[in-house]
Amino acid sequence: MKLLVVSGRSGSGKSVALRVLEDLGYYCVDNIPVNLLPTLANAVIGKYERVAISIDVRNLPEDPDELAEILSYLPRKVTLTILYLDADHNSLIKRFSETRRMHPLSHQAMSLDEAIQREQQLLDPIASRADLYIDTTELNVYQLAEQLRERILGQKSGRLVILFESFGFKYGIPKDADFVFDARFLPNPHWEPELKPFTGLDQPVKAYLSSQSVVQDYIAQIDQFISNWLPQLEKNNRSYLTIAIGCTGGQHRSVFMVESLAVSFRKHRDDIQTRHRELVRHHGHKV
């Protein structure tokens, strides 16, 4: 049985995630105390193939070490994945202000600002164990739903899902990245007037970057690095691996490199995904 635990700070999108998972055929349970997880798993094992449970800050044990102990009591036939959703501090404050909802910790005589900070500390034991981390700061409800469907459905086999993600350093490093590679030292199509309007998905930029031996060498070495360490990562029972490649604006070099690496890895593996963060942001590309 697949058990997906959904957690994250209030306002980060847990309710949306649970609705999406229900649509994907998961039996969903909203908000149960963590110490009841093994009991619930034993009760539903054999009845459902896929179960999703959301856990918020009020339902965690007070002692952080207890979490690992509770999870160790899960039945052996259960495959556990922890999905952690989060957003930046200001976005969470804005979302609470707009919905006028009460924060689960605000009854403890804390301001909303303090409650959101405290919640992050309390959730750290589960956040640090997350298999899949999604930063919802820049995502609307529909984009979050789409990203969840891609990531959850992408896991066709029991194998590790690899996501290659391009981004622009000037907009910040993706928080869900396991490895980050910097492409800012490579020749930049942005400074070629005829290439600037294009992206790394377009033939003129692809032709320009393909002709640069330094670009090809860098791609080959990243390919080799990931290939060398994949067996160890898979042994570690990971579900997801995110490899982020950044250039200055996330339009040309990083996009080209992500596509090149995805083509290479798809020759041997099924569970390869790509995402171009800044193209989604600036061009509305569904990528």
PDB file of C-alpha atoms in Angstrom:
ATOM      1  CA  MET A   1       0.000   0.000   0.000  1.00  0.00           C
ATOM      2  CA  LYS A   2       1.245   3.474  -0.847  1.00  0.00           C
ATOM      3  CA  LEU A   3       0.874   5.926   2.027  1.00  0.00           C
ATOM      4  CA  LEU A   4       1.369   9.597   1.216  1.00  0.00           C
ATOM      5  CA  VAL A   5       1.644  11.932   4.195  1.00  0.00           C
ATOM      6  CA  VAL A   6       0.917  15.549   3.255  1.00  0.00           C
ATOM      7  CA  SER A   7       2.207  18.228   5.584  1.00  0.00           C
ATOM      8  CA  GLY A   8       3.390  21.831   5.521  1.00  0.00           C
ATOM      9  CA  ARG A   9       2.690  25.207   6.998  1.00  0.00           C
ATOM     10  CA  SER A  10      -0.894  26.463   7.138  1.00  0.00           C
ATOM     11  CA  GLY A  11      -1.776  28.303   3.958  1.00  0.00           C
ATOM     12  CA  SER A  12       0.743  26.425   1.827  1.00  0.00           C
ATOM     13  CA  GLY A  13      -1.876  24.393  -0.083  1.00  0.00           C
ATOM     14  CA  LYS A  14      -2.480  21.158   1.863  1.00  0.00           C
ATOM     15  CA  SER A  15      -6.249  21.249   1.239  1.00  0.00           C
ATOM     16  CA  VAL A  16      -5.690  21.705  -2.502  1.00  0.00           C
ATOM     17  CA  ALA A  17      -3.211  18.804  -2.465  1.00  0.00           C
ATOM     18  CA  LEU A  18      -5.685  16.506  -0.734  1.00  0.00           C
ATOM     19  CA  ARG A  19      -8.409  17.335  -3.283  1.00  0.00           C
ATOM     20  CA  VAL A  20      -6.012  16.574  -6.155  1.00  0.00           C
ATOM     21  CA  LEU A  21      -4.979  13.287  -4.552  1.00  0.00           C
ATOM     22  CA  GLU A  22      -8.623  12.314  -4.108  1.00  0.00           C
ATOM     23  CA  ASP A  23      -9.130  12.927  -7.847  1.00  0.00           C
ATOM     24  CA  LEU A  24      -6.119  10.685  -8.515  1.00  0.00           C
ATOM     25  CA  GLY A  25      -7.794   7.810  -6.679  1.00  0.00           C
ATOM     26  CA  TYR A  26      -6.275   8.170  -3.216  1.00  0.00           C
ATOM     27  CA  TYR A  27      -8.351   7.428  -0.123  1.00  0.00           C
ATOM     28  CA  CYS A  28      -7.881  10.705   1.767  1.00  0.00           C
ATOM     29  CA  VAL A  29      -8.005  11.429   5.483  1.00  0.00           C
ATOM     30  CA  ASP A  30      -7.746  15.057   6.588  1.00  0.00           C
ATOM     31  CA  ASN A  31      -5.762  15.819   9.714  1.00  0.00           C
ATOM     32  CA  ILE A  32      -5.149  12.952  12.074  1.00  0.00           C
ATOM     33  CA  PRO A  33      -2.717  12.850  15.019  1.00  0.00           C
ATOM     34  CA  VAL A  34       0.575  11.320  13.893  1.00  0.00           C
ATOM     35  CA  ASN A  35       0.509   8.714  16.651  1.00  0.00           C
ATOM     36  CA  LEU A  36      -2.634   7.231  15.057  1.00  0.00           C
ATOM     37  CA  LEU A  37      -0.892   6.687  11.696  1.00  0.00           C
ATOM     38  CA  PRO A  38       0.170   3.053  12.331  1.00  0.00           C
ATOM     39  CA  THR A  39      -3.359   2.195  13.583  1.00  0.00           C
ATOM     40  CA  LEU A  40      -4.975   3.764  10.516  1.00  0.00           C
ATOM     41  CA  ALA A  41      -2.499   2.079   8.151  1.00  0.00           C
ATOM     42  CA  ASN A  42      -3.268  -1.317   9.710  1.00  0.00           C
ATOM     43  CA  ALA A  43      -7.013  -0.651   9.420  1.00  0.00           C
ATOM     44  CA  VAL A  44      -6.988   0.240   5.704  1.00  0.00           C
ATOM     45  CA  ILE A  45      -4.221  -2.019   4.400  1.00  0.00           C
ATOM     46  CA  GLY A  46      -5.734  -4.478   1.943  1.00  0.00           C
ATOM     47  CA  LYS A  47      -8.765  -2.231   1.384  1.00  0.00           C
ATOM     48  CA  TYR A  48      -7.000   0.591  -0.478  1.00  0.00           C
ATOM     49  CA  GLU A  49      -3.912   0.665  -2.670  1.00  0.00           C
ATOM     50  CA  ARG A  50      -3.238   4.380  -2.172  1.00  0.00           C
ATOM     51  CA  VAL A  51      -3.932   6.406   0.940  1.00  0.00           C
ATOM     52  CA  ALA A  52      -3.172  10.095   1.583  1.00  0.00           C
ATOM     53  CA  ILE A  53      -3.247  11.680   5.029  1.00  0.00           C
ATOM     54  CA  SER A  54      -2.737  15.332   5.876  1.00  0.00           C
ATOM     55  CA  ILE A  55      -1.034  16.309   9.112  1.00  0.00           C
ATOM     56  CA  ASP A  56      -0.809  19.846  10.422  1.00  0.00           C
ATOM     57  CA  VAL A  57       1.183  21.398  13.237  1.00  0.00           C
ATOM     58  CA  ARG A  58      -1.446  20.566  15.893  1.00  0.00           C
ATOM     59  CA  ASN A  59      -1.141  16.846  15.266  1.00  0.00           C
ATOM     60  CA  LEU A  60       2.601  16.352  15.676  1.00  0.00           C
ATOM     61  CA  PRO A  61       4.149  14.827  18.811  1.00  0.00           C
ATOM     62  CA  GLU A  62       5.793  17.333  21.146  1.00  0.00           C
ATOM     63  CA  ASP A  63       9.084  15.442  21.166  1.00  0.00           C
ATOM     64  CA  PRO A  64      10.640  15.546  17.639  1.00  0.00           C
ATOM     65  CA  ASP A  65      12.294  12.120  18.167  1.00  0.00           C
ATOM     66  CA  GLU A  66       8.864  10.544  18.603  1.00  0.00           C
ATOM     67  CA  LEU A  67       8.046  11.106  14.930  1.00  0.00           C
ATOM     68  CA  ALA A  68      10.708   8.653  13.710  1.00  0.00           C
ATOM     69  CA  GLU A  69       9.575   6.115  16.303  1.00  0.00           C
ATOM     70  CA  ILE A  70       5.910   6.370  15.267  1.00  0.00           C
ATOM     71  CA  LEU A  71       6.776   6.004  11.574  1.00  0.00           C
ATOM     72  CA  SER A  72       8.845   2.901  12.367  1.00  0.00           C
ATOM     73  CA  TYR A  73       5.619   1.192  13.578  1.00  0.00           C
ATOM     74  CA  LEU A  74       4.026   1.383  10.124  1.00  0.00           C
ATOM     75  CA  PRO A  75       3.293  -2.046   8.612  1.00  0.00           C
ATOM     76  CA  ARG A  76       6.098  -3.419   6.408  1.00  0.00           C
ATOM     77  CA  LYS A  77       3.853  -3.534   3.360  1.00  0.00           C
ATOM     78  CA  VAL A  78       3.389   0.237   3.494  1.00  0.00           C
ATOM     79  CA  THR A  79       5.494   2.413   1.184  1.00  0.00           C
ATOM     80  CA  LEU A  80       5.688   5.813   2.856  1.00  0.00           C
ATOM     81  CA  THR A  81       6.197   9.084   0.978  1.00  0.00           C
ATOM     82  CA  ILE A  82       6.153  12.453   2.733  1.00  0.00           C
ATOM     83  CA  LEU A  83       5.041  15.455   0.683  1.00  0.00           C
ATOM     84  CA  TYR A  84       5.870  18.801   2.257  1.00  0.00           C
ATOM     85  CA  LEU A  85       4.339  22.036   0.981  1.00  0.00           C
ATOM     86  CA  ASP A  86       5.608  25.464   1.913  1.00  0.00           C
ATOM     87  CA  ALA A  87       5.646  29.078   0.760  1.00  0.00           C
ATOM     88  CA  ASP A  88       7.650  32.102   1.783  1.00  0.00           C
ATOM     89  CA  HIS A  89       6.735  33.988   4.944  1.00  0.00           C
ATOM     90  CA  ASN A  90       5.169  37.028   3.248  1.00  0.00           C
ATOM     91  CA  SER A  91       3.017  34.877   0.952  1.00  0.00           C
ATOM     92  CA  LEU A  92       1.612  32.971   3.919  1.00  0.00           C
ATOM     93  CA  ILE A  93       0.780  36.209   5.742  1.00  0.00           C
ATOM     94  CA  LYS A  94      -0.918  37.546   2.602  1.00  0.00           C
ATOM     95  CA  ARG A  95      -2.956  34.353   2.158  1.00  0.00           C
ATOM     96  CA  PHE A  96      -4.191  34.503   5.757  1.00  0.00           C
ATOM     97  CA  SER A  97      -5.073  38.171   5.415  1.00  0.00           C
ATOM     98  CA  GLU A  98      -7.039  37.519   2.222  1.00  0.00           C
ATOM     99  CA  THR A  99      -9.003  34.526   3.541  1.00  0.00           C
ATOM    100  CA  ARG A 100      -9.384  35.902   7.100  1.00  0.00           C
ATOM    101  CA  ARG A 101      -8.817  32.391   8.440  1.00  0.00           C
ATOM    102  CA  MET A 102      -7.481  31.806  11.935  1.00  0.00           C
ATOM    103  CA  HIS A 103      -3.964  30.424  12.097  1.00  0.00           C
ATOM    104  CA  PRO A 104      -3.901  27.162  14.119  1.00  0.00           C
ATOM    105  CA  LEU A 105      -1.352  28.619  16.560  1.00  0.00           C
ATOM    106  CA  SER A 106      -2.779  32.116  16.878  1.00  0.00           C
ATOM    107  CA  HIS A 107      -4.917  31.176  19.892  1.00  0.00           C
ATOM    108  CA  GLN A 108      -1.668  30.915  21.860  1.00  0.00           C
ATOM    109  CA  ALA A 109      -1.498  34.700  22.201  1.00  0.00           C
ATOM    110  CA  MET A 110       0.924  34.996  19.271  1.00  0.00           C
ATOM    111  CA  SER A 111       0.746  37.431  16.397  1.00  0.00           C
ATOM    112  CA  LEU A 112       0.203  35.932  12.932  1.00  0.00           C
ATOM    113  CA  ASP A 113       3.831  36.745  12.111  1.00  0.00           C
ATOM    114  CA  GLU A 114       5.102  34.868  15.188  1.00  0.00           C
ATOM    115  CA  ALA A 115       2.696  31.965  14.641  1.00  0.00           C
ATOM    116  CA  ILE A 116       3.984  31.372  11.086  1.00  0.00           C
ATOM    117  CA  GLN A 117       7.605  31.430  12.292  1.00  0.00           C
ATOM    118  CA  ARG A 118       6.862  29.116  15.226  1.00  0.00           C
ATOM    119  CA  GLU A 119       4.993  26.729  12.953  1.00  0.00           C
ATOM    120  CA  GLN A 120       8.086  26.346  10.788  1.00  0.00           C
ATOM    121  CA  GLN A 121      10.154  25.292  13.836  1.00  0.00           C
ATOM    122  CA  LEU A 122       7.522  22.811  15.014  1.00  0.00           C
ATOM    123  CA  LEU A 123       7.191  21.228  11.565  1.00  0.00           C
ATOM    124  CA  ASP A 124      10.925  20.875  11.038  1.00  0.00           C
ATOM    125  CA  PRO A 125      11.059  17.161  12.053  1.00  0.00           C
ATOM    126  CA  ILE A 126       8.593  16.231   9.288  1.00  0.00           C
ATOM    127  CA  ALA A 127       9.961  18.791   6.778  1.00  0.00           C
ATOM    128  CA  SER A 128      13.464  17.358   7.126  1.00  0.00           C
ATOM    129  CA  ARG A 129      12.163  13.865   6.253  1.00  0.00           C
ATOM    130  CA  ALA A 130      10.206  14.983   3.177  1.00  0.00           C
ATOM    131  CA  ASP A 131      10.645  12.977  -0.026  1.00  0.00           C
ATOM    132  CA  LEU A 132       8.950  15.621  -2.130  1.00  0.00           C
ATOM    133  CA  TYR A 133       9.041  19.336  -1.329  1.00  0.00           C
ATOM    134  CA  ILE A 134       6.936  21.817  -3.303  1.00  0.00           C
ATOM    135  CA  ASP A 135       7.337  25.559  -2.875  1.00  0.00           C
ATOM    136  CA  THR A 136       3.919  27.096  -3.619  1.00  0.00           C
ATOM    137  CA  THR A 137       4.972  30.768  -3.295  1.00  0.00           C
ATOM    138  CA  GLU A 138       4.644  31.457  -7.024  1.00  0.00           C
ATOM    139  CA  LEU A 139       1.897  28.925  -7.743  1.00  0.00           C
ATOM    140  CA  ASN A 140      -1.821  29.545  -8.004  1.00  0.00           C
ATOM    141  CA  VAL A 141      -4.290  26.761  -7.141  1.00  0.00           C
ATOM    142  CA  TYR A 142      -4.362  25.408 -10.718  1.00  0.00           C
ATOM    143  CA  GLN A 143      -0.571  25.408 -11.107  1.00  0.00           C
ATOM    144  CA  LEU A 144      -0.160  23.584  -7.792  1.00  0.00           C
ATOM    145  CA  ALA A 145      -2.752  20.985  -8.851  1.00  0.00           C
ATOM    146  CA  GLU A 146      -0.968  20.493 -12.181  1.00  0.00           C
ATOM    147  CA  GLN A 147       2.447  20.167 -10.557  1.00  0.00           C
ATOM    148  CA  LEU A 148       1.124  17.618  -8.056  1.00  0.00           C
ATOM    149  CA  ARG A 149      -0.499  15.552 -10.796  1.00  0.00           C
ATOM    150  CA  GLU A 150       2.772  15.559 -12.763  1.00  0.00           C
ATOM    151  CA  ARG A 151       4.915  14.567  -9.786  1.00  0.00           C
ATOM    152  CA  ILE A 152       2.555  11.929  -8.325  1.00  0.00           C
ATOM    153  CA  LEU A 153       1.521  10.364 -11.634  1.00  0.00           C
ATOM    154  CA  GLY A 154       5.115  10.541 -12.857  1.00  0.00           C
ATOM    155  CA  GLN A 155       6.046   7.807 -10.431  1.00  0.00           C
ATOM    156  CA  LYS A 156       4.914   5.016 -12.746  1.00  0.00           C
ATOM    157  CA  SER A 157       7.197   2.329 -11.375  1.00  0.00           C
ATOM    158  CA  GLY A 158       8.581   2.070  -7.880  1.00  0.00           C
ATOM    159  CA  ARG A 159      11.686   3.813  -9.195  1.00  0.00           C
ATOM    160  CA  LEU A 160      13.088   7.189  -8.400  1.00  0.00           C
ATOM    161  CA  VAL A 161      11.466  10.073 -10.304  1.00  0.00           C
ATOM    162  CA  ILE A 162      14.077  12.520 -11.595  1.00  0.00           C
ATOM    163  CA  LEU A 163      13.040  16.116 -12.237  1.00  0.00           C
ATOM    164  CA  PHE A 164      15.412  18.360 -14.191  1.00  0.00           C
ATOM    165  CA  GLU A 165      14.454  21.976 -13.472  1.00  0.00           C
ATOM    166  CA  SER A 166      15.805  25.163 -15.057  1.00  0.00           C
ATOM    167  CA  PHE A 167      15.727  28.469 -13.181  1.00  0.00           C
ATOM    168  CA  GLY A 168      17.189  31.973 -13.075  1.00  0.00           C
ATOM    169  CA  PHE A 169      19.505  32.811 -10.166  1.00  0.00           C
ATOM    170  CA  LYS A 170      18.131  36.355 -10.085  1.00  0.00           C
ATOM    171  CA  TYR A 171      14.761  34.924  -8.984  1.00  0.00           C
ATOM    172  CA  GLY A 172      16.245  32.654  -6.292  1.00  0.00           C
ATOM    173  CA  ILE A 173      17.285  29.002  -6.106  1.00  0.00           C
ATOM    174  CA  PRO A 174      14.402  26.445  -6.115  1.00  0.00           C
ATOM    175  CA  LYS A 175      13.872  25.278  -2.541  1.00  0.00           C
ATOM    176  CA  ASP A 176      13.090  21.729  -3.608  1.00  0.00           C
ATOM    177  CA  ALA A 177      16.459  21.206  -5.346  1.00  0.00           C
ATOM    178  CA  ASP A 178      18.641  18.279  -4.266  1.00  0.00           C
ATOM    179  CA  PHE A 179      21.520  19.298  -6.549  1.00  0.00           C
ATOM    180  CA  VAL A 180      22.128  22.760  -8.024  1.00  0.00           C
ATOM    181  CA  PHE A 181      24.428  23.380 -10.989  1.00  0.00           C
ATOM    182  CA  ASP A 182      25.440  26.886 -12.039  1.00  0.00           C
ATOM    183  CA  ALA A 183      25.498  27.614 -15.797  1.00  0.00           C
ATOM    184  CA  ARG A 184      26.207  31.345 -15.520  1.00  0.00           C
ATOM    185  CA  PHE A 185      29.827  30.969 -16.671  1.00  0.00           C
ATOM    186  CA  LEU A 186      28.786  29.515 -20.057  1.00  0.00           C
ATOM    187  CA  PRO A 187      28.479  31.616 -23.264  1.00  0.00           C
ATOM    188  CA  ASN A 188      25.239  33.603 -22.986  1.00  0.00           C
ATOM    189  CA  PRO A 189      22.795  33.800 -25.942  1.00  0.00           C
ATOM    190  CA  HIS A 190      21.197  36.796 -24.163  1.00  0.00           C
ATOM    191  CA  TRP A 191      24.056  38.964 -25.487  1.00  0.00           C
ATOM    192  CA  GLU A 192      23.514  37.841 -29.099  1.00  0.00           C
ATOM    193  CA  PRO A 193      20.870  40.269 -30.445  1.00  0.00           C
ATOM    194  CA  GLU A 194      19.368  37.720 -32.858  1.00  0.00           C
ATOM    195  CA  LEU A 195      19.071  35.073 -30.085  1.00  0.00           C
ATOM    196  CA  LYS A 196      17.853  37.188 -27.162  1.00  0.00           C
ATOM    197  CA  PRO A 197      14.097  36.934 -27.987  1.00  0.00           C
ATOM    198  CA  PHE A 198      14.263  33.134 -28.134  1.00  0.00           C
ATOM    199  CA  THR A 199      14.493  30.556 -25.313  1.00  0.00           C
ATOM    200  CA  GLY A 200      16.475  27.364 -24.872  1.00  0.00           C
ATOM    201  CA  LEU A 201      13.550  25.467 -26.421  1.00  0.00           C
ATOM    202  CA  ASP A 202      14.035  27.243 -29.783  1.00  0.00           C
ATOM    203  CA  GLN A 203      16.215  25.923 -32.592  1.00  0.00           C
ATOM    204  CA  PRO A 204      18.472  29.016 -33.037  1.00  0.00           C
ATOM    205  CA  VAL A 205      19.494  28.926 -29.341  1.00  0.00           C
ATOM    206  CA  LYS A 206      19.882  25.134 -29.433  1.00  0.00           C
ATOM    207  CA  ALA A 207      22.165  25.392 -32.469  1.00  0.00           C
ATOM    208  CA  TYR A 208      24.267  28.141 -30.828  1.00  0.00           C
ATOM    209  CA  LEU A 209      24.737  26.284 -27.514  1.00  0.00           C
ATOM    210  CA  SER A 210      25.289  22.887 -29.198  1.00  0.00           C
ATOM    211  CA  SER A 211      28.228  24.375 -31.093  1.00  0.00           C
ATOM    212  CA  GLN A 212      30.000  25.450 -27.872  1.00  0.00           C
ATOM    213  CA  SER A 213      32.308  22.683 -26.638  1.00  0.00           C
ATOM    214  CA  VAL A 214      32.348  24.096 -23.083  1.00  0.00           C
ATOM    215  CA  VAL A 215      28.550  23.690 -22.904  1.00  0.00           C
ATOM    216  CA  GLN A 216      28.702  20.109 -24.191  1.00  0.00           C
ATOM    217  CA  ASP A 217      31.508  19.249 -21.736  1.00  0.00           C
ATOM    218  CA  TYR A 218      29.545  20.638 -18.794  1.00  0.00           C
ATOM    219  CA  ILE A 219      26.403  18.696 -19.763  1.00  0.00           C
ATOM    220  CA  ALA A 220      28.436  15.489 -20.162  1.00  0.00           C
ATOM    221  CA  GLN A 221      30.048  15.907 -16.748  1.00  0.00           C
ATOM    222  CA  ILE A 222      26.715  16.568 -14.987  1.00  0.00           C
ATOM    223  CA  ASP A 223      25.281  13.522 -16.793  1.00  0.00           C
ATOM    224  CA  GLN A 224      28.227  11.422 -15.556  1.00  0.00           C
ATOM    225  CA  PHE A 225      27.974  12.746 -11.997  1.00  0.00           C
ATOM    226  CA  ILE A 226      24.270  11.943 -11.686  1.00  0.00           C
ATOM    227  CA  SER A 227      24.649   8.536 -13.354  1.00  0.00           C
ATOM    228  CA  ASN A 228      27.475   7.615 -10.950  1.00  0.00           C
ATOM    229  CA  TRP A 229      25.493   8.431  -7.830  1.00  0.00           C
ATOM    230  CA  LEU A 230      22.026   7.269  -8.896  1.00  0.00           C
ATOM    231  CA  PRO A 231      22.479   3.681  -7.636  1.00  0.00           C
ATOM    232  CA  GLN A 232      23.317   5.024  -4.153  1.00  0.00           C
ATOM    233  CA  LEU A 233      20.373   7.431  -4.192  1.00  0.00           C
ATOM    234  CA  GLU A 234      18.003   4.642  -5.245  1.00  0.00           C
ATOM    235  CA  LYS A 235      19.340   2.361  -2.515  1.00  0.00           C
ATOM    236  CA  ASN A 236      18.373   5.074  -0.068  1.00  0.00           C
ATOM    237  CA  ASN A 237      14.680   4.521  -0.941  1.00  0.00           C
ATOM    238  CA  ARG A 238      14.211   8.051  -2.223  1.00  0.00           C
ATOM    239  CA  SER A 239      11.101   8.696  -4.295  1.00  0.00           C
ATOM    240  CA  TYR A 240      12.119  11.946  -6.001  1.00  0.00           C
ATOM    241  CA  LEU A 241      15.332  13.657  -7.068  1.00  0.00           C
ATOM    242  CA  THR A 242      15.363  17.275  -8.262  1.00  0.00           C
ATOM    243  CA  ILE A 243      18.357  18.520 -10.232  1.00  0.00           C
ATOM    244  CA  ALA A 244      18.201  22.272 -10.731  1.00  0.00           C
ATOM    245  CA  ILE A 245      20.292  24.074 -13.337  1.00  0.00           C
ATOM    246  CA  GLY A 246      20.460  27.844 -13.151  1.00  0.00           C
ATOM    247  CA  CYS A 247      21.651  30.640 -15.398  1.00  0.00           C
ATOM    248  CA  THR A 248      21.108  34.353 -14.858  1.00  0.00           C
ATOM    249  CA  GLY A 249      17.536  34.688 -16.150  1.00  0.00           C
ATOM    250  CA  GLY A 250      16.503  31.048 -16.657  1.00  0.00           C
ATOM    251  CA  GLN A 251      15.643  31.567 -20.334  1.00  0.00           C
ATOM    252  CA  HIS A 252      18.448  30.139 -22.469  1.00  0.00           C
ATOM    253  CA  ARG A 253      21.391  28.138 -21.090  1.00  0.00           C
ATOM    254  CA  SER A 254      19.689  26.370 -18.186  1.00  0.00           C
ATOM    255  CA  VAL A 255      16.657  25.496 -20.356  1.00  0.00           C
ATOM    256  CA  PHE A 256      18.865  23.994 -23.073  1.00  0.00           C
ATOM    257  CA  MET A 257      20.869  21.991 -20.533  1.00  0.00           C
ATOM    258  CA  VAL A 258      17.760  20.611 -18.812  1.00  0.00           C
ATOM    259  CA  GLU A 259      16.333  19.454 -22.148  1.00  0.00           C
ATOM    260  CA  SER A 260      19.675  17.881 -23.168  1.00  0.00           C
ATOM    261  CA  LEU A 261      20.008  15.981 -19.885  1.00  0.00           C
ATOM    262  CA  ALA A 262      16.380  14.797 -20.028  1.00  0.00           C
ATOM    263  CA  VAL A 263      16.925  13.412 -23.561  1.00  0.00           C
ATOM    264  CA  SER A 264      20.035  11.556 -22.374  1.00  0.00           C
ATOM    265  CA  PHE A 265      18.387  10.037 -19.271  1.00  0.00           C
ATOM    266  CA  ARG A 266      15.178   9.079 -21.101  1.00  0.00           C
ATOM    267  CA  LYS A 267      17.213   6.603 -23.154  1.00  0.00           C
ATOM    268  CA  HIS A 268      17.483   4.409 -20.052  1.00  0.00           C
ATOM    269  CA  ARG A 269      14.669   5.506 -17.724  1.00  0.00           C
ATOM    270  CA  ASP A 270      10.927   6.221 -17.852  1.00  0.00           C
ATOM    271  CA  ASP A 271      10.479   8.493 -14.860  1.00  0.00           C
ATOM    272  CA  ILE A 272      12.150  11.661 -16.148  1.00  0.00           C
ATOM    273  CA  GLN A 273      10.387  15.016 -15.831  1.00  0.00           C
ATOM    274  CA  THR A 274      11.356  18.540 -16.841  1.00  0.00           C
ATOM    275  CA  ARG A 275      10.233  21.917 -15.577  1.00  0.00           C
ATOM    276  CA  HIS A 276      11.301  25.383 -16.721  1.00  0.00           C
ATOM    277  CA  ARG A 277      10.413  27.642 -13.826  1.00  0.00           C
ATOM    278  CA  GLU A 278      11.012  31.023 -15.448  1.00  0.00           C
ATOM    279  CA  LEU A 279       9.354  30.074 -18.745  1.00  0.00           C
ATOM    280  CA  VAL A 280       6.209  29.197 -16.815  1.00  0.00           C
ATOM    281  CA  ARG A 281       6.519  32.487 -14.932  1.00  0.00           C
ATOM    282  CA  HIS A 282       7.242  34.793 -17.886  1.00  0.00           C
ATOM    283  CA  HIS A 283       5.853  33.110 -20.972  1.00  0.00           C
ATOM    284  CA  GLY A 284       3.047  30.951 -19.617  1.00  0.00           C
ATOM    285  CA  HIS A 285       4.654  27.915 -21.320  1.00  0.00           C
ATOM    286  CA  LYS A 286       3.271  24.619 -20.104  1.00  0.00           C
ATOM    287  CA  VAL A 287       6.676  23.021 -19.678  1.00  0.00           C
TER     288      VAL A 287
END
